[in-house]
PDB file of C-alpha atoms in Angstrom:
ATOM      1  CA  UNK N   1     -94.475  55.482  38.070  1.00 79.00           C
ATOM      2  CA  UNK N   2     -90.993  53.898  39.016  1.00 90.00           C
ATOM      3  CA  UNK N   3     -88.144  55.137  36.567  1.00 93.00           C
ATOM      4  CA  UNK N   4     -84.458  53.270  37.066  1.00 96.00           C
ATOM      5  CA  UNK N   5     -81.196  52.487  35.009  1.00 97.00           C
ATOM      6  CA  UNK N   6     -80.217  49.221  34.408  1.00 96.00           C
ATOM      7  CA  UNK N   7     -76.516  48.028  33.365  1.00 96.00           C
ATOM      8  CA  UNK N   8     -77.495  45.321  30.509  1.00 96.00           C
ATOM      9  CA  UNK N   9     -75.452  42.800  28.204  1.00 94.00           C
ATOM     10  CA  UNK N  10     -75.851  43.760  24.348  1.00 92.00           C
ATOM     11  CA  UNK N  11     -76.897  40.081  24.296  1.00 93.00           C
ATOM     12  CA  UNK N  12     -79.775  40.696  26.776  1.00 93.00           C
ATOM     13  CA  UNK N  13     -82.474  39.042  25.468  1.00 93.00           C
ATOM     14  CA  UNK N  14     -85.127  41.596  26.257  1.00 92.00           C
ATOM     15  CA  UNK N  15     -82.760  44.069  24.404  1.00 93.00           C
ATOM     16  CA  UNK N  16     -83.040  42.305  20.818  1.00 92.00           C
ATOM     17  CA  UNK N  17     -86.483  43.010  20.089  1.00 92.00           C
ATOM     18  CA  UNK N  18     -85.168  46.851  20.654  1.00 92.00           C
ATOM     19  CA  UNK N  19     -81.944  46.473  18.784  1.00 89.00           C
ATOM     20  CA  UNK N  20     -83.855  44.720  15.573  1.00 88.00           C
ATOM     21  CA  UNK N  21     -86.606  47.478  15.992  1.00 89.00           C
ATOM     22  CA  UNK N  22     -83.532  50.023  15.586  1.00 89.00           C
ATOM     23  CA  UNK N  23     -82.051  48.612  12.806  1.00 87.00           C
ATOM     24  CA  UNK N  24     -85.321  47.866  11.277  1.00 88.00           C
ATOM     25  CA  UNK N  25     -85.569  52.366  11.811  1.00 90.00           C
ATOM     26  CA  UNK N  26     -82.427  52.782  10.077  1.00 89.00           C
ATOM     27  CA  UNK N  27     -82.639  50.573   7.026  1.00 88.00           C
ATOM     28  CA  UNK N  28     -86.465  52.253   6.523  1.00 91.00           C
ATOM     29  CA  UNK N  29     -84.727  55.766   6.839  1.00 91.00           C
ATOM     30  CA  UNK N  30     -81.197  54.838   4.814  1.00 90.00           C
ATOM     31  CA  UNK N  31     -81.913  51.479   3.142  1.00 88.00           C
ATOM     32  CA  UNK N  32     -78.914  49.520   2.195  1.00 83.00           C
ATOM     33  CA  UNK N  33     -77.116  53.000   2.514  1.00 84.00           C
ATOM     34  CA  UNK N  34     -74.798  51.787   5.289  1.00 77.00           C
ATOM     35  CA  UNK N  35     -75.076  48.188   4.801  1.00 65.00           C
ATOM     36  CA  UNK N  36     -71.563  48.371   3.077  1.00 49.00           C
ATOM     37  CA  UNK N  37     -69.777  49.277   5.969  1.00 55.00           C
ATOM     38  CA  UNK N  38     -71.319  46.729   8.511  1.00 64.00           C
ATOM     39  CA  UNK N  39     -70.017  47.483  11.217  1.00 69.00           C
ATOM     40  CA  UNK N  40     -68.498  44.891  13.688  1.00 76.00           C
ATOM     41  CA  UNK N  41     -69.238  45.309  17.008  1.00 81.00           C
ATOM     42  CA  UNK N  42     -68.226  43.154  19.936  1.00 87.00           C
ATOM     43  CA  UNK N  43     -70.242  42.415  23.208  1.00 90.00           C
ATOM     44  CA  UNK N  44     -67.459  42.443  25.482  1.00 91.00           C
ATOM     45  CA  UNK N  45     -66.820  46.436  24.319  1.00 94.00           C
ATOM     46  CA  UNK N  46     -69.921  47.442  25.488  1.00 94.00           C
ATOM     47  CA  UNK N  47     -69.336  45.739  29.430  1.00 93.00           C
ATOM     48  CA  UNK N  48     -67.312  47.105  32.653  1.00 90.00           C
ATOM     49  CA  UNK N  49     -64.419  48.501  32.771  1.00 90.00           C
ATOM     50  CA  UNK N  50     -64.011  49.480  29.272  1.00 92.00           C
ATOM     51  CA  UNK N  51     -67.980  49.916  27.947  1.00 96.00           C
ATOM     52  CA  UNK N  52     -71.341  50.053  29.156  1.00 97.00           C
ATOM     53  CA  UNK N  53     -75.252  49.166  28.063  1.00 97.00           C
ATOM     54  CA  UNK N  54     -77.449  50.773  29.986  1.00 97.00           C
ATOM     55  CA  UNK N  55     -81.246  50.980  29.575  1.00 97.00           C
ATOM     56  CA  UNK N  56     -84.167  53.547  31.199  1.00 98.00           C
ATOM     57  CA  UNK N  57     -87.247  51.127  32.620  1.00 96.00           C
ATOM     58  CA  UNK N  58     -90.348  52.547  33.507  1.00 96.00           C
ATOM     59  CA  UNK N  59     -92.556  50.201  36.082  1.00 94.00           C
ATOM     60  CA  UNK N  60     -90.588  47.310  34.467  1.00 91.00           C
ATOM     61  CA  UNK N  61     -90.381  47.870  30.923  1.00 94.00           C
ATOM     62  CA  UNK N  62     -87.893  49.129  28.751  1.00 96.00           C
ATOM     63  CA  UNK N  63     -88.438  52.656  27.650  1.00 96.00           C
ATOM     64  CA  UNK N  64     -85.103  53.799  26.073  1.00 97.00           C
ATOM     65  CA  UNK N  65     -81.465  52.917  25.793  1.00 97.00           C
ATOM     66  CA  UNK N  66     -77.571  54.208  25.088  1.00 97.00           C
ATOM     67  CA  UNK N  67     -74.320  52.425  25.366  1.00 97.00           C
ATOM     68  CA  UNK N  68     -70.677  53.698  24.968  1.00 98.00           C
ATOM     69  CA  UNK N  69     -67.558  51.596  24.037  1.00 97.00           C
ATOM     70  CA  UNK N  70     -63.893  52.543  23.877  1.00 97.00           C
ATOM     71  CA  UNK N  71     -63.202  54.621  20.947  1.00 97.00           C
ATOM     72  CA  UNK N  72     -59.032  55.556  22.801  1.00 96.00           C
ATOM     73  CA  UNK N  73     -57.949  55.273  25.614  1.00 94.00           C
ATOM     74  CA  UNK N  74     -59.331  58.703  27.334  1.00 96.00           C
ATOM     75  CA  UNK N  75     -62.157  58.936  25.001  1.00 98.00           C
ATOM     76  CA  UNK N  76     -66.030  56.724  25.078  1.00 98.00           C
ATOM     77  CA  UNK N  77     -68.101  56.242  21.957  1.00 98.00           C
ATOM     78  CA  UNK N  78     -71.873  56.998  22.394  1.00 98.00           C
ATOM     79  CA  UNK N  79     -73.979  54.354  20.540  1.00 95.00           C
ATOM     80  CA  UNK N  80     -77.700  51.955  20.596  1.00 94.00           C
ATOM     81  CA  UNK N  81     -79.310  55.626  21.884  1.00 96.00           C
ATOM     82  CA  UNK N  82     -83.210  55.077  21.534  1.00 95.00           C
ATOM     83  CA  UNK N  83     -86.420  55.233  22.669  1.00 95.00           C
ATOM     84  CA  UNK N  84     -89.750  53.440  22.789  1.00 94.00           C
ATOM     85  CA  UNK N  85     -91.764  55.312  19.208  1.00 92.00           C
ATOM     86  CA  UNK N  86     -94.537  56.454  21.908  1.00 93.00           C
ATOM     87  CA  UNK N  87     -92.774  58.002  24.658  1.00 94.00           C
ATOM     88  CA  UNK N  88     -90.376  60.616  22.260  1.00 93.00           C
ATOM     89  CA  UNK N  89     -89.863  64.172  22.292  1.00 92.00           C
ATOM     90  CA  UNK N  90     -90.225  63.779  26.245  1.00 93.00           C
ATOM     91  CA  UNK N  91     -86.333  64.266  26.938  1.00 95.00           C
ATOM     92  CA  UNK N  92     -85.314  60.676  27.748  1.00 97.00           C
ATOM     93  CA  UNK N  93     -82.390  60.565  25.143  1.00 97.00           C
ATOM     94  CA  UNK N  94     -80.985  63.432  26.504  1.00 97.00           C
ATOM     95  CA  UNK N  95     -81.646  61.598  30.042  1.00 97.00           C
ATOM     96  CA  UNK N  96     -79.903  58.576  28.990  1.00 98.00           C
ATOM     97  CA  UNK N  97     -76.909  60.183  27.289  1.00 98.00           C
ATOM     98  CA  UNK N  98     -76.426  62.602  30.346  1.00 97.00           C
ATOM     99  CA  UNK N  99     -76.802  59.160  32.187  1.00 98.00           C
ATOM    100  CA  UNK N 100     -73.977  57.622  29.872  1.00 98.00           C
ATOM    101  CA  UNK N 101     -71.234  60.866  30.569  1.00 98.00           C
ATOM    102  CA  UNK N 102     -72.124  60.950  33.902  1.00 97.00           C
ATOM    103  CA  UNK N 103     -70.758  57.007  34.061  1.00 97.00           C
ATOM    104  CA  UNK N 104     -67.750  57.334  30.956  1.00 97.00           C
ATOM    105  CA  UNK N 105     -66.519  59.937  33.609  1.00 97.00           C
ATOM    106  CA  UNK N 106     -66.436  57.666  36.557  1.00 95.00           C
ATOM    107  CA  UNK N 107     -64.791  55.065  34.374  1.00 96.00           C
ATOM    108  CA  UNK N 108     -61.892  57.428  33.524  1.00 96.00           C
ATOM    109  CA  UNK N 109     -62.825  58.927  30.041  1.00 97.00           C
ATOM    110  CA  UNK N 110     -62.747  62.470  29.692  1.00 97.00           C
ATOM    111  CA  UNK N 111     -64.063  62.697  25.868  1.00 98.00           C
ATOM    112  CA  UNK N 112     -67.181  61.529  24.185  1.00 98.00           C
ATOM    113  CA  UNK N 113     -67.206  60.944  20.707  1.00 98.00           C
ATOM    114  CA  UNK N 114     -70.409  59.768  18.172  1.00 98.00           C
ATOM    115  CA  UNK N 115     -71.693  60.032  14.873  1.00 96.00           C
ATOM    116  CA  UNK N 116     -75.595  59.928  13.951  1.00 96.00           C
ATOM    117  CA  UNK N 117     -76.622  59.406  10.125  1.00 94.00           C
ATOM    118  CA  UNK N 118     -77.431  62.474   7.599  1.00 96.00           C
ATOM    119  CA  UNK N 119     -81.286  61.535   7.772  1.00 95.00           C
ATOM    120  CA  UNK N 120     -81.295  61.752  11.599  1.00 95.00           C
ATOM    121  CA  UNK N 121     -81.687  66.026  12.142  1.00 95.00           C
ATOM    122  CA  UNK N 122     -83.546  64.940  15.608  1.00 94.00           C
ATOM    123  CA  UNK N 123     -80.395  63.390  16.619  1.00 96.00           C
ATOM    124  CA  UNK N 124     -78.223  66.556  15.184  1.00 97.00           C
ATOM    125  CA  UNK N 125     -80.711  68.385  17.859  1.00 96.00           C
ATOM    126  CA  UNK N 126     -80.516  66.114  20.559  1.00 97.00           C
ATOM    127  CA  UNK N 127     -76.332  66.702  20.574  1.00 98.00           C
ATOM    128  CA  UNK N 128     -76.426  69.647  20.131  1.00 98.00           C
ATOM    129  CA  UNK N 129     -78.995  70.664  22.670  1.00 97.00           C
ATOM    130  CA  UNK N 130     -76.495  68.150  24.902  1.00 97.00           C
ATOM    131  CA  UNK N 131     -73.382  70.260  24.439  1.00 97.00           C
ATOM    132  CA  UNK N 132     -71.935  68.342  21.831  1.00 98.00           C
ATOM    133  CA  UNK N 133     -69.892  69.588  19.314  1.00 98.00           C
ATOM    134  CA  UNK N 134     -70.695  69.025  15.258  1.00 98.00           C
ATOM    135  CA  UNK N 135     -67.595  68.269  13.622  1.00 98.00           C
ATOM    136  CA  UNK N 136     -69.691  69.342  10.071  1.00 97.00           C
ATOM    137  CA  UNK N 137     -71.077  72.071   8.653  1.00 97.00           C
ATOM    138  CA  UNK N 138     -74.751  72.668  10.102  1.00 96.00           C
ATOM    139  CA  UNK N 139     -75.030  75.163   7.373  1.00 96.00           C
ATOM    140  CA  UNK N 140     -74.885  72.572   4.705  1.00 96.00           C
ATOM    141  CA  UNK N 141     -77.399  70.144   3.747  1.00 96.00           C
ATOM    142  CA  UNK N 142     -76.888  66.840   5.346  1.00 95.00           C
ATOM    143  CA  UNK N 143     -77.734  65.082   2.408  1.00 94.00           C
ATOM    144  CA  UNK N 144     -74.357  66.238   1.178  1.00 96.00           C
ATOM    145  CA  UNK N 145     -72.642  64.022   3.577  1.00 96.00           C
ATOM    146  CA  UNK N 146     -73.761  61.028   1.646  1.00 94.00           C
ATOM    147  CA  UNK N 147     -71.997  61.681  -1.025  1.00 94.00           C
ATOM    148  CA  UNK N 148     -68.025  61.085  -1.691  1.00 93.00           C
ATOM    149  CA  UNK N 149     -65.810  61.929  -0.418  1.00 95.00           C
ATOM    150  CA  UNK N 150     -67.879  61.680   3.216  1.00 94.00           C
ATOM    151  CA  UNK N 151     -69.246  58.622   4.590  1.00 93.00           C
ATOM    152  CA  UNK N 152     -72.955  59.516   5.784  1.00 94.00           C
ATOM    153  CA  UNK N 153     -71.951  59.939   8.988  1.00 95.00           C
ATOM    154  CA  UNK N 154     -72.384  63.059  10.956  1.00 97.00           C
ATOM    155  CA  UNK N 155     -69.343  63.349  13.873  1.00 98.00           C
ATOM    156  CA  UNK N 156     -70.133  65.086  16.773  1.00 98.00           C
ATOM    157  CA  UNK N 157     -66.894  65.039  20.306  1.00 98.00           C
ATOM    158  CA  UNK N 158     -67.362  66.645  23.742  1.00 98.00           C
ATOM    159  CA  UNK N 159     -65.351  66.930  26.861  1.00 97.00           C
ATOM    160  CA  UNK N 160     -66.322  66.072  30.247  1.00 96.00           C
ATOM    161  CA  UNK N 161     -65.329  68.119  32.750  1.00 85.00           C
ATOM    162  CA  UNK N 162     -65.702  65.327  36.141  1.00 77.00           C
ATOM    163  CA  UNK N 163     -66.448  68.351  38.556  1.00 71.00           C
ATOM    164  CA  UNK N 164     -70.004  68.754  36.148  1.00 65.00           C
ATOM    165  CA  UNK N 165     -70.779  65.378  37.540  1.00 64.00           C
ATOM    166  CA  UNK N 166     -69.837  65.380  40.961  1.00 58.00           C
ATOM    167  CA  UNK N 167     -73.054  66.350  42.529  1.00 52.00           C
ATOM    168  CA  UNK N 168     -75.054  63.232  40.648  1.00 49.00           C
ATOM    169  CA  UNK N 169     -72.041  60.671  41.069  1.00 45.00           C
TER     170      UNK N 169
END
C-alpha cells in the first residue's frame, strides 16, 4: 500500500467528483443554511506561492484532501479538508492538515486560521485534537451559533512555530 501527497489545481478534474460529493455533505447536513453567503473562491488562491491543494492518494486513488489560501499576509486559511466516507476515523484529516502547516510554514505563514460549520462536532474534534484554538464557547451548544447575531461558523487560529516542522521539512 503506497501512500503520497500530491500538489493539485482546484480545477483538477479528478478533484470535482470530491468537491461536489462535499458540498453535496454539507447541503444534506445544513441545507440552504449557508447558501446565502456563497462564498467566492478563486483557483489561483489555492496555487504556489500564495495557496496550496493538496490531496492524500493511496495506490493511485484519492483518499482525502485539504487546501489553504491567504487569509493576511502572515496568516493561511485551512479549507476542502475531507476524506473518502470509508476510510474515516483512521487519522488522515489530521494527516493532511499536519501536511498543510507543515507546507503554510515553508511558504512563510506563521498562523492558521479556519472555521468548520455548527453541525460538524467531528471537525470541532479534529482541531482541537490538532492544537487549534476555538475562538467559541465549547461549553455552549453549537446550534446557538446559527442564530443572529453569529454566522454558523465555528472559528478556530493556531500558530506555527517553524522549528515544530523542521525535522519533516
Amino acid at each position: 500500500m503506497s501512500e503520497q501527497f500530491r500538489e493539485v489545481s482546484p480545477e483538477d478534474a479528478d478533484l470535482q467528483p470530491i468537491i461536489d460529493g462535499l458540498f453535496g455533505e454539507y447541503a444534506a447536513r445544513y441545507g440552504d443554511y449557508f447558501s446565502k453567503d456563497a462564498e467566492v473562491e478563486l483557483t489561483e488562491w489555492y496555487l504556489a506561492p500564495q495557496g496550496l491543494f493538496i490531496v492524500l492518494e493511496r495506490d493511485g486513488e484519492i483518499i482525502a484532501t485539504g487546501a489553504y489560501k491567504p487569509f493576511d499576509e502572515r496568516t493561511a486559511e485551512i479549507k476542502r479538508i475531507w476524506t473518502n466516507k470509508a476510510l474515516r476515523q483512521q487519522g488522515l484529516a489530521a494527516r493532511v492538515v499536519q501536511e498543510l502547516e507543515r507546507r503554510a510554514v515553508l511558504a512563510g505563514y506563521s498562523q492558521i486560521y479556519l472555521t468548520t460549520g455548527f453541525r460538524q462536532p467531528e471537525a470541532v474534534r479534529l482541531y482541537i485534537s490538532q492544537g487549534y484554538q476555538p475562538q467559541f464557547d465549547l461549553n455552549r451548544d453549537p446550534e446557538e451559533y446559527s442564530q443572529p447575531p453569529f454566522d454558523g461558523r465555528l472559528r478556530f487560529t493556531k500558530t506555527l512555530v517553524r522549528e515544530a516542522f523542521s525535522k519533516t521539512a
